[in-house]
Amino acid sequence: GVSAVALFTLVGAGTALADPKGLWLAQDGAKVRVSSCGRALCATIATPKSPTDPSTGGPWTDKNNPDPAQRGRPLVGVAVLSSMMPNGPGKWSGQLYNTDNGQSYEGHLLELDRRTIRVEGCVIGICGGRKMTRIQ
């Protein structure tokens, strides 16, 4: 929608900000590590949102992965952002992986300021996003 366009316009008007590589705290309590993957940025889960999965009582796994062979893998280390290439000042575009439903989407990483990034994705015209705050 219109708000996403306005947000991109505001972000695009700024100068290049700090590097988004580092450790970030997601709104649900998970910690995500953003790093370089060749020329692109990627991000992996460093720590899940809680020590155990309430539905199983055990460690979190990638239980919603569309590939049954991947469903037992630990959630720590799973890539949630991949192939994020620069797409304007403070903006990267690539693939998002949603561990809650096992779906992948086109998405963006927006650097709002040195301490805040926003990850946005759209599916079937419905867009959403979450902010993350820098830990280190």
XYZ file of C-alpha atoms in Angstrom:
136
model
C 0.000 0.000 0.000
C 0.573 3.665 0.192
C 2.281 3.587 3.607
C 5.008 1.242 2.347
C 5.723 3.578 -0.566
C 5.873 6.556 1.795
C 8.201 4.659 4.134
C 10.533 3.714 1.291
C 10.533 7.309 0.063
C 11.485 8.614 3.518
C 14.210 6.011 3.975
C 15.505 6.587 0.442
C 15.784 10.320 1.057
C 18.315 9.818 3.866
C 22.002 9.239 3.469
C 23.581 5.826 3.887
C 23.450 4.758 7.519
C 25.514 2.401 9.639
C 26.141 -1.173 8.595
C 23.234 -3.490 9.557
C 25.554 -6.428 10.278
C 25.401 -7.532 13.911
C 23.095 -9.118 16.474
C 19.478 -7.896 16.631
C 16.581 -8.484 19.018
C 13.267 -9.244 17.313
C 9.934 -8.155 18.793
C 9.091 -11.760 19.764
C 12.307 -12.111 21.801
C 14.324 -14.068 19.226
C 17.848 -12.913 18.438
C 18.911 -12.690 14.794
C 22.470 -12.337 13.458
C 22.877 -10.324 10.221
C 26.118 -11.015 8.348
C 27.702 -10.891 4.904
C 27.081 -13.769 2.501
C 29.336 -12.864 -0.402
C 28.052 -9.560 -1.825
C 24.655 -10.030 -0.161
C 23.434 -9.854 3.427
C 21.831 -12.794 5.173
C 20.498 -13.437 8.662
C 20.192 -16.514 10.835
C 18.428 -17.246 14.100
C 20.989 -16.926 16.904
C 18.544 -17.647 19.760
C 14.863 -18.667 19.510
C 12.168 -16.568 21.221
C 12.108 -18.956 24.208
C 14.328 -21.852 25.366
C 11.734 -24.505 24.524
C 8.875 -24.886 22.059
C 5.676 -24.853 24.187
C 3.964 -27.258 21.768
C 6.644 -29.966 22.185
C 8.458 -29.090 25.428
C 11.732 -29.613 23.562
C 14.154 -27.368 21.678
C 12.737 -25.339 18.784
C 13.015 -26.996 15.375
C 12.150 -25.896 11.849
C 8.909 -27.885 12.234
C 6.948 -25.920 9.600
C 9.512 -26.354 6.804
C 7.847 -27.474 3.538
C 10.629 -30.099 3.201
C 9.860 -32.924 5.689
C 13.587 -33.758 5.856
C 14.306 -30.261 7.304
C 11.595 -30.250 9.989
C 13.781 -31.810 12.676
C 16.706 -29.406 12.278
C 17.358 -26.997 15.161
C 15.946 -23.511 14.612
C 19.276 -21.982 15.712
C 21.254 -21.288 12.539
C 18.251 -21.357 10.201
C 18.498 -18.578 7.590
C 15.572 -16.155 7.864
C 16.969 -13.597 5.378
C 18.930 -14.584 2.289
C 20.294 -12.994 -0.876
C 19.598 -9.496 0.499
C 21.184 -7.166 -2.081
C 21.482 -3.359 -1.802
C 18.392 -1.725 -3.281
C 18.763 1.972 -2.427
C 20.164 3.865 0.564
C 19.639 1.866 3.749
C 17.602 -0.802 1.928
C 18.302 -4.409 0.928
C 15.944 -6.715 -0.961
C 15.926 -10.492 -1.103
C 14.193 -13.511 0.408
C 12.540 -13.867 3.822
C 11.832 -17.223 5.447
C 9.017 -17.272 8.009
C 9.704 -20.066 10.511
C 6.132 -19.722 11.869
C 4.611 -21.120 8.668
C 7.537 -22.438 6.607
C 6.850 -19.979 3.780
C 9.382 -17.871 1.866
C 8.603 -14.390 0.555
C 10.242 -11.522 -1.226
C 11.201 -8.989 1.370
C 13.280 -6.034 2.441
C 15.614 -5.038 5.221
C 15.379 -1.311 5.972
C 17.879 0.475 8.156
C 15.817 3.039 10.088
C 18.735 4.226 12.207
C 21.919 2.813 13.743
C 19.950 0.971 16.427
C 16.860 -0.104 14.463
C 16.182 -2.179 11.370
C 12.830 -3.198 9.927
C 12.225 -6.409 8.040
C 9.248 -6.289 5.674
C 7.614 -8.839 3.440
C 4.538 -9.120 1.268
C 2.388 -12.087 0.301
C -0.714 -11.871 -1.909
C -0.649 -8.089 -1.629
C -0.677 -8.077 2.181
C 2.457 -6.484 3.599
C 3.778 -6.505 7.102
C 6.931 -5.740 8.958
C 8.718 -5.976 12.251
C 11.351 -3.792 13.807
C 14.462 -5.166 15.454
C 16.761 -3.364 17.865
C 20.555 -3.702 17.893
C 22.148 -5.777 20.654
C 25.697 -5.562 19.279
